[in-house]
Amino acid sequence: MKYFTEVLIIGGGAAGIFSAINCARQNSSIKVTLIEKSSKLLSKVKISGGGRCNVTTSCFNPKLLVQNYPRGEKALFSAFSEFGPKDTVSWFENRGVKLKAEEDGRIFPVSNNSQTIIDCLLNEAKKYKVEIIQEKLLKKILKKENGFECFFNDESIISCNKILIATGGNPNADSYQWIAKLGHKIEKPVPSLFTFNLIDKEITKLMGISLENVSIKITGTKLISSGPFLITHWGFSGPSVLKLSALSARHLSELNYKYSLLVNWIPSYSEDALRDFLQEFRSEHGSKIISSKLPFDLPRRLWDYLLEKSDVDVQQRWSELPRKNQNKLINNLICDQYLANGKTTFKEEFVTCGGVSLNDVDLKTMQSKNCKGLFFAGEILDIDGITGGFNFQAAWTTGWIAARSMAEK
Ligand SMILES: Cc1cc2nc3c(=O)[nH]c(=O)nc-3n(C[C@H](O)[C@H](O)[C@H](O)COP(=O)(O)OP(=O)(O)OC[C@H]3O[C@@H](n4cnc5c(N)ncnc54)[C@H](O)[C@@H]3O)c2cc1C
């Protein structure tokens, strides 16, 4: 079977479907066909955000927004100025999907149900007559003089003028071979967004403890993040840990996830400030027993653990604490070292760091610089963000820009 379509979109995820709709909407005279290898469309949207779909973020300022993308960052600035989170909100709200921002900036449908987003997208695709073909896997693309010939697993061939690759991320480098063959550099794909598995099992006995603000750093690097933090039965988790995993995704992969990290349990103090504070605290509460008077707003179990780790005799008075132990305590409070070995995916919610190099793509159009008529959108690109709706936003933005370019005659 041989078939022709003007615009062919590969991948029925957020980027592919959004791009197909917007392309067909902007130019109703062209035929847009979308191919999905599985039997399900938008399967990640369905399970995203714990089934609620964190569609985007309320971080509307492109300058601040780009800081949430360890890969992409500055290159995304103009793309977000073209179609940013505010545009995403309007796009969905204009189609009857009510959205709400939570305190931490994440935006969800008011229904708290990802199906609302899926229904909206699939209704729009139908409205603009996007042809969707499922259970068909693209195997090979041949560049022709005025377009492409695409070969599928069912032996069918589709020719098209323009093609959008929106096949998502994949930590397996082999899965990018066919794109590399079309003249694109692939930045080595590695997983991002994971939690830290610790070798030290003492701290994991404190599982369940969460803190509002902790600062963590990969030893020997400038890779640092701070924010909410959670101790789990396998190690460390929480937004600050996920953010650090994204910032250091490539570095930690090179270390085969065996590394050391430093925790600052009270990041509002520098070492000098902490020393001064403890000095004052000791002169004010010198007669009190160490175990009975907490100088910091830390969970009791964590404080006891840090005292024990610093070999502090908790029955002593604060005035009797030897200098050596005070120094140890200071070190453990702001520079507490742990050895990690391995990673755990957070609620199966991971993204791929790496993919098609942004040097090979014109971000004003999302067209390949090396293969005219070939476009990219979504996680297939070397773009990924931290958690908080940033990854979907990258899919909507790149999908929208590709749609606009492909819709041009
Ligand atoms: C569990 C989970 C929860 C998440 N939650 C959030 C969240 O709440 N907010 C957020 O911003 N991000 C979230 N993310 C990240 C977000 O889902 C992705 O960044 C986003 O889905 C990327 O969209 P995409 O269209 O580029 O790729 P995908 O959604 O992966 O879609 C790619 C599609 O292409 C198809 N495909 C692949 N190869 C072929 C081929 N050769 N032929 C035909 N079809 C093909 C795949 O089957 C797939 O359907 C989550 C990720 C996971 C795994």
XYZ file of C-alpha atoms and ligand atoms in Angstrom:
462
model
C 0.000 0.000 0.000
C 1.324 3.432 -0.892
C -0.204 6.569 0.578
C 0.458 10.316 0.362
C -0.030 13.042 2.976
C 1.365 16.559 2.991
C 2.363 16.530 6.658
C 3.235 13.292 8.434
C 3.625 13.286 12.199
C 5.284 10.363 13.954
C 4.306 9.880 17.614
C 0.928 10.215 19.320
C 2.208 11.812 22.522
C 1.789 15.375 23.780
C 4.141 16.947 21.215
C 2.868 15.004 18.178
C -0.863 15.410 18.840
C -0.545 19.094 19.793
C 1.460 19.790 16.677
C -0.955 17.861 14.426
C -3.951 19.822 15.736
C -2.282 23.202 15.399
C -0.938 22.452 11.928
C -4.331 21.305 10.625
C -6.047 24.247 12.344
C -3.706 26.819 10.797
C -3.993 25.446 7.281
C -7.128 23.457 6.554
C -6.047 22.871 2.945
C -3.273 20.437 3.901
C -3.679 16.839 4.922
C -2.144 16.002 8.295
C -1.634 12.349 9.220
C -0.363 11.128 12.587
C 1.119 7.691 13.193
C 1.357 6.059 16.636
C 3.077 2.733 17.153
C 0.971 1.610 20.120
C -2.758 1.153 20.579
C -2.881 4.153 22.940
C -2.657 7.865 22.231
C -1.301 10.291 24.826
C -0.434 7.445 27.181
C 2.009 9.540 29.221
C -0.510 12.363 29.551
C -2.899 9.791 30.992
C -0.558 8.666 33.795
C 1.159 12.011 34.311
C 1.031 13.936 37.557
C -0.363 10.894 39.366
C -3.308 10.764 36.925
C -3.985 14.511 37.313
C -1.659 15.754 34.504
C 0.550 18.649 35.496
C -0.072 20.421 32.165
C 2.221 23.391 32.646
C 3.598 25.841 35.194
C 2.653 29.287 36.441
C 6.243 30.431 35.870
C 5.276 32.804 33.028
C 8.472 34.836 32.742
C 10.641 33.251 29.979
C 13.839 34.383 31.724
C 12.913 32.479 34.895
C 11.207 29.683 32.995
C 14.328 28.621 31.082
C 16.172 28.123 34.370
C 14.082 25.000 34.897
C 15.583 23.255 31.855
C 19.054 21.790 32.512
C 19.074 20.870 28.796
C 17.609 23.558 26.569
C 17.934 26.521 28.866
C 18.952 29.683 26.946
C 18.131 28.163 23.549
C 14.504 27.969 24.671
C 14.131 31.636 25.556
C 12.758 32.812 22.214
C 10.667 29.642 21.803
C 8.920 30.345 25.111
C 8.386 33.952 24.082
C 6.487 32.596 21.045
C 4.423 30.038 22.914
C 4.855 29.834 26.676
C 2.889 28.567 29.673
C 0.439 31.494 29.478
C -0.375 30.479 25.896
C -0.836 26.877 27.005
C -3.312 27.996 29.667
C -5.241 30.118 27.132
C -5.149 27.321 24.545
C -6.818 24.834 26.879
C -9.149 27.343 28.545
C -10.374 28.584 25.141
C -11.404 24.998 24.507
C -13.344 24.711 27.721
C -10.707 23.083 29.964
C -10.592 24.892 33.298
C -7.123 24.933 34.852
C -5.860 25.815 38.326
C -2.421 26.717 39.654
C -1.290 25.160 42.913
C 0.859 26.995 45.458
C 4.088 25.512 44.140
C 3.320 26.754 40.597
C 2.118 23.484 39.069
C -0.966 23.815 36.858
C -3.567 21.028 36.661
C -7.034 20.679 35.159
C -9.671 21.664 37.745
C -11.135 18.185 37.202
C -7.913 16.685 38.666
C -8.215 14.155 35.878
C -5.763 13.825 32.987
C -8.588 12.439 30.837
C -9.934 16.017 30.567
C -6.755 17.012 28.712
C -6.852 13.890 26.530
C -10.515 14.429 25.618
C -9.832 18.050 24.684
C -6.875 17.140 22.469
C -8.596 14.243 20.730
C -11.763 16.289 20.112
C -9.653 19.015 18.529
C -7.792 16.490 16.379
C -11.166 15.214 15.138
C -12.506 18.722 14.599
C -9.571 19.625 12.342
C -9.659 16.254 10.542
C -6.243 14.991 11.581
C -6.013 11.425 10.335
C -4.725 9.226 13.164
C -3.393 5.743 12.450
C -2.446 3.552 15.422
C -0.424 0.382 15.853
C 1.928 1.325 13.056
C 5.638 1.674 13.726
C 7.957 3.828 11.653
C 11.088 1.886 10.721
C 12.915 3.989 8.161
C 12.796 7.369 6.415
C 14.248 8.028 2.968
C 14.876 11.612 1.926
C 13.557 12.296 -1.600
C 13.949 15.384 -3.739
C 10.710 17.024 -2.585
C 9.900 15.156 0.567
C 10.226 11.776 2.234
C 9.315 8.141 1.875
C 8.548 6.447 5.193
C 8.577 2.695 5.753
C 6.486 0.979 8.412
C 6.470 -2.363 10.208
C 3.395 -3.504 8.263
C 5.340 -3.087 4.991
C 3.335 0.027 4.098
C 4.972 3.163 2.711
C 3.797 6.734 3.231
C 5.229 9.611 1.216
C 4.973 13.146 2.492
C 6.271 16.645 1.899
C 7.076 17.355 5.538
C 7.626 15.069 8.479
C 7.641 15.759 12.227
C 9.476 13.364 14.524
C 7.819 13.435 17.956
C 8.692 9.955 19.170
C 9.660 11.009 22.710
C 12.752 10.279 24.762
C 14.478 6.959 25.240
C 17.543 6.242 27.399
C 18.624 3.610 24.851
C 21.072 5.255 22.401
C 20.359 2.657 19.652
C 16.812 3.914 19.297
C 18.162 7.182 17.778
C 20.273 5.524 15.052
C 17.841 6.258 12.203
C 17.732 9.956 13.165
C 21.520 10.111 13.338
C 21.655 8.594 9.832
C 19.629 11.548 8.527
C 22.477 13.859 9.561
C 21.846 14.665 13.223
C 24.126 14.551 16.204
C 22.575 12.689 19.117
C 23.573 13.853 22.583
C 23.995 10.648 24.575
C 20.624 9.835 26.144
C 20.645 9.132 29.905
C 17.816 9.120 32.460
C 16.888 12.243 34.412
C 14.547 12.757 37.388
C 15.408 10.048 39.871
C 15.916 9.712 43.602
C 19.190 8.793 45.327
C 19.924 5.312 46.693
C 22.275 5.502 49.686
C 24.863 3.043 50.885
C 24.577 4.459 54.423
C 21.635 2.664 56.019
C 21.644 4.574 59.358
C 20.008 7.655 57.867
C 17.343 5.589 56.085
C 16.086 4.477 59.505
C 14.677 8.020 59.620
C 12.432 7.302 56.611
C 9.341 9.429 56.446
C 11.018 12.576 57.746
C 10.452 15.526 55.427
C 11.977 18.986 55.613
C 10.833 22.227 54.001
C 14.257 23.378 52.921
C 17.465 21.380 52.636
C 20.415 22.058 50.377
C 22.242 19.175 48.654
C 25.371 19.164 46.561
C 27.300 16.549 44.580
C 30.744 16.432 46.219
C 33.533 17.985 44.185
C 31.170 19.796 41.804
C 29.139 22.996 41.681
C 25.973 20.926 41.210
C 23.692 22.033 44.020
C 19.969 22.373 44.673
C 17.727 23.232 47.586
C 14.093 22.878 48.551
C 11.733 20.292 50.057
C 13.485 17.043 50.964
C 12.373 13.582 52.037
C 14.174 10.674 53.688
C 12.945 7.345 52.303
C 13.701 3.707 53.065
C 16.227 3.652 50.191
C 17.739 7.134 50.504
C 16.815 10.687 49.596
C 13.864 11.984 47.588
C 11.681 15.081 47.254
C 11.744 18.083 44.895
C 15.296 19.202 45.803
C 16.646 15.711 45.076
C 14.762 15.384 41.771
C 16.059 18.782 40.745
C 19.630 17.816 41.595
C 19.211 14.549 39.674
C 18.212 16.604 36.611
C 21.075 19.067 37.008
C 23.599 16.261 37.397
C 21.984 13.599 35.151
C 24.945 13.352 32.796
C 27.615 13.603 35.485
C 26.022 10.913 37.655
C 25.582 8.612 34.665
C 29.324 8.944 33.967
C 29.984 7.968 37.602
C 27.683 4.982 37.132
C 25.581 6.443 39.957
C 28.327 5.859 42.548
C 29.072 9.224 44.109
C 29.190 11.249 47.289
C 26.829 14.043 48.246
C 26.778 16.720 50.922
C 23.654 17.714 52.795
C 23.155 21.060 54.497
C 20.269 20.510 56.911
C 20.061 24.210 57.811
C 20.878 26.063 54.557
C 20.079 29.474 56.021
C 23.384 29.317 57.940
C 26.900 29.723 56.601
C 29.594 28.002 58.651
C 30.608 31.286 60.317
C 27.027 32.279 61.063
C 26.373 28.836 62.538
C 29.471 29.038 64.741
C 28.402 32.481 66.020
C 24.859 31.291 66.589
C 25.980 28.213 68.575
C 28.307 30.393 70.660
C 25.402 32.671 71.578
C 23.055 29.751 72.131
C 25.535 28.093 74.483
C 26.044 31.201 76.545
C 22.276 31.721 76.810
C 21.336 28.067 77.500
C 24.624 26.765 78.942
C 23.014 25.225 82.021
C 20.465 23.225 79.979
C 20.991 19.536 79.157
C 21.813 19.138 75.452
C 19.021 16.623 74.794
C 16.407 18.910 76.339
C 17.064 22.082 74.332
C 16.987 22.128 70.520
C 18.727 25.086 68.889
C 17.184 24.509 65.443
C 13.800 23.835 63.935
C 14.708 20.285 62.898
C 12.642 17.114 63.432
C 13.579 15.603 66.807
C 14.615 12.227 65.351
C 16.935 13.891 62.861
C 18.450 16.118 65.544
C 19.107 13.092 67.791
C 20.710 11.280 64.858
C 23.003 14.248 64.105
C 24.023 14.514 67.772
C 24.866 10.814 67.848
C 26.778 11.064 64.574
C 28.795 13.906 66.128
C 29.559 11.760 69.234
C 27.835 14.301 71.453
C 27.036 13.138 74.996
C 23.430 14.325 75.149
C 23.370 14.189 78.950
C 25.992 16.932 79.098
C 25.050 20.579 79.533
C 25.419 22.862 76.530
C 28.254 24.689 78.347
C 30.174 21.377 78.681
C 30.117 20.432 74.968
C 33.767 19.912 73.955
C 35.043 21.996 71.016
C 35.878 18.835 69.061
C 32.242 17.661 69.203
C 30.902 21.099 68.471
C 33.047 21.178 65.314
C 31.776 17.735 64.332
C 28.206 18.849 64.928
C 28.703 21.971 62.819
C 30.132 19.831 60.030
C 27.279 17.337 60.210
C 24.691 20.105 60.222
C 25.898 21.875 57.101
C 28.225 19.472 55.319
C 26.846 16.007 56.082
C 28.377 13.499 53.693
C 26.646 10.408 52.219
C 27.699 7.814 49.692
C 25.190 6.920 47.018
C 25.058 3.873 44.812
C 22.289 3.680 42.259
C 19.053 5.484 41.566
C 15.339 4.903 41.821
C 12.805 6.321 39.412
C 10.366 8.655 41.131
C 6.806 7.316 40.677
C 7.998 5.992 37.279
C 8.116 9.660 36.278
C 11.332 10.079 34.350
C 12.494 11.995 31.312
C 15.465 11.569 29.008
C 18.428 13.899 29.180
C 19.965 14.010 25.690
C 18.549 13.386 22.229
C 18.705 15.358 18.981
C 21.317 18.090 19.397
C 19.840 21.597 19.401
C 22.758 22.689 17.206
C 21.154 20.708 14.379
C 17.693 22.264 14.750
C 16.457 25.777 13.957
C 14.428 26.572 17.067
C 12.484 29.295 15.253
C 10.846 26.628 13.071
C 11.892 23.319 14.733
C 13.167 22.291 11.291
C 16.354 20.265 10.976
C 19.279 22.333 9.714
C 20.617 19.306 7.857
C 17.496 17.784 6.352
C 14.960 20.200 4.838
C 11.336 19.315 5.527
C 12.171 17.286 8.645
C 10.969 18.725 11.969
C 11.373 17.718 15.618
C 9.242 18.353 18.721
C 9.090 17.129 22.312
C 11.383 14.939 24.331
C 13.180 13.499 21.294
C 15.143 16.765 21.411
C 17.995 17.433 23.812
C 15.563 19.358 26.026
C 14.358 18.319 29.461
C 13.124 20.072 32.537
C 12.751 19.462 36.227
C 9.374 18.300 37.593
C 6.538 20.835 37.745
C 4.909 20.833 34.290
C 8.077 21.942 32.503
C 8.391 18.836 30.337
C 4.879 19.069 28.946
C 5.421 22.774 28.366
C 8.475 21.963 26.228
C 6.314 19.503 24.251
C 3.515 22.084 23.711
C 5.995 24.838 22.777
C 8.104 22.860 20.314
C 4.975 21.164 18.905
C 3.290 24.524 18.364
C 6.316 26.092 16.650
C 6.748 23.063 14.373
C 3.024 23.222 13.530
C 3.256 26.858 12.487
C 6.202 26.157 10.182
C 4.694 23.014 8.680
C 1.388 24.771 8.029
C 3.114 27.254 5.722
C 2.666 26.360 2.078
C 4.944 8.557 34.560
C 5.271 9.897 33.966
C 4.619 11.014 34.472
C 4.930 12.291 33.951
N 4.263 13.366 34.464
C 4.527 14.606 33.949
C 3.783 15.753 34.385
O 2.862 15.667 35.194
N 4.130 16.961 33.849
C 5.116 17.103 32.899
O 5.380 18.221 32.446
N 5.792 16.025 32.440
C 5.511 14.790 32.939
N 6.201 13.702 32.449
C 7.102 13.893 31.294
C 6.218 13.998 30.016
O 5.267 12.965 30.040
C 7.065 13.881 28.742
O 8.106 14.818 28.768
C 6.153 14.132 27.518
O 5.153 13.137 27.475
C 6.974 14.097 26.229
O 6.056 14.153 25.148
P 6.461 13.606 23.705
O 5.246 13.754 22.868
O 7.705 14.238 23.267
O 6.793 12.068 23.941
P 5.867 10.862 24.397
O 4.769 11.339 25.294
O 6.789 9.831 24.918
O 5.188 10.369 23.051
C 5.923 9.763 22.021
C 5.002 8.817 21.268
O 5.657 8.335 20.094
C 5.360 6.974 19.927
N 6.439 6.379 19.102
C 7.742 6.198 19.464
N 8.455 5.673 18.447
C 7.573 5.513 17.415
C 7.711 5.005 16.085
N 8.897 4.569 15.622
N 6.618 4.961 15.281
C 5.411 5.423 15.738
N 5.226 5.914 16.977
C 6.299 5.972 17.815
C 5.297 6.428 21.343
O 4.565 5.222 21.404
C 4.626 7.590 22.081
O 3.218 7.453 22.102
C 5.915 12.431 32.940
C 6.587 11.307 32.451
C 6.264 10.045 32.944
C 6.981 8.842 32.385
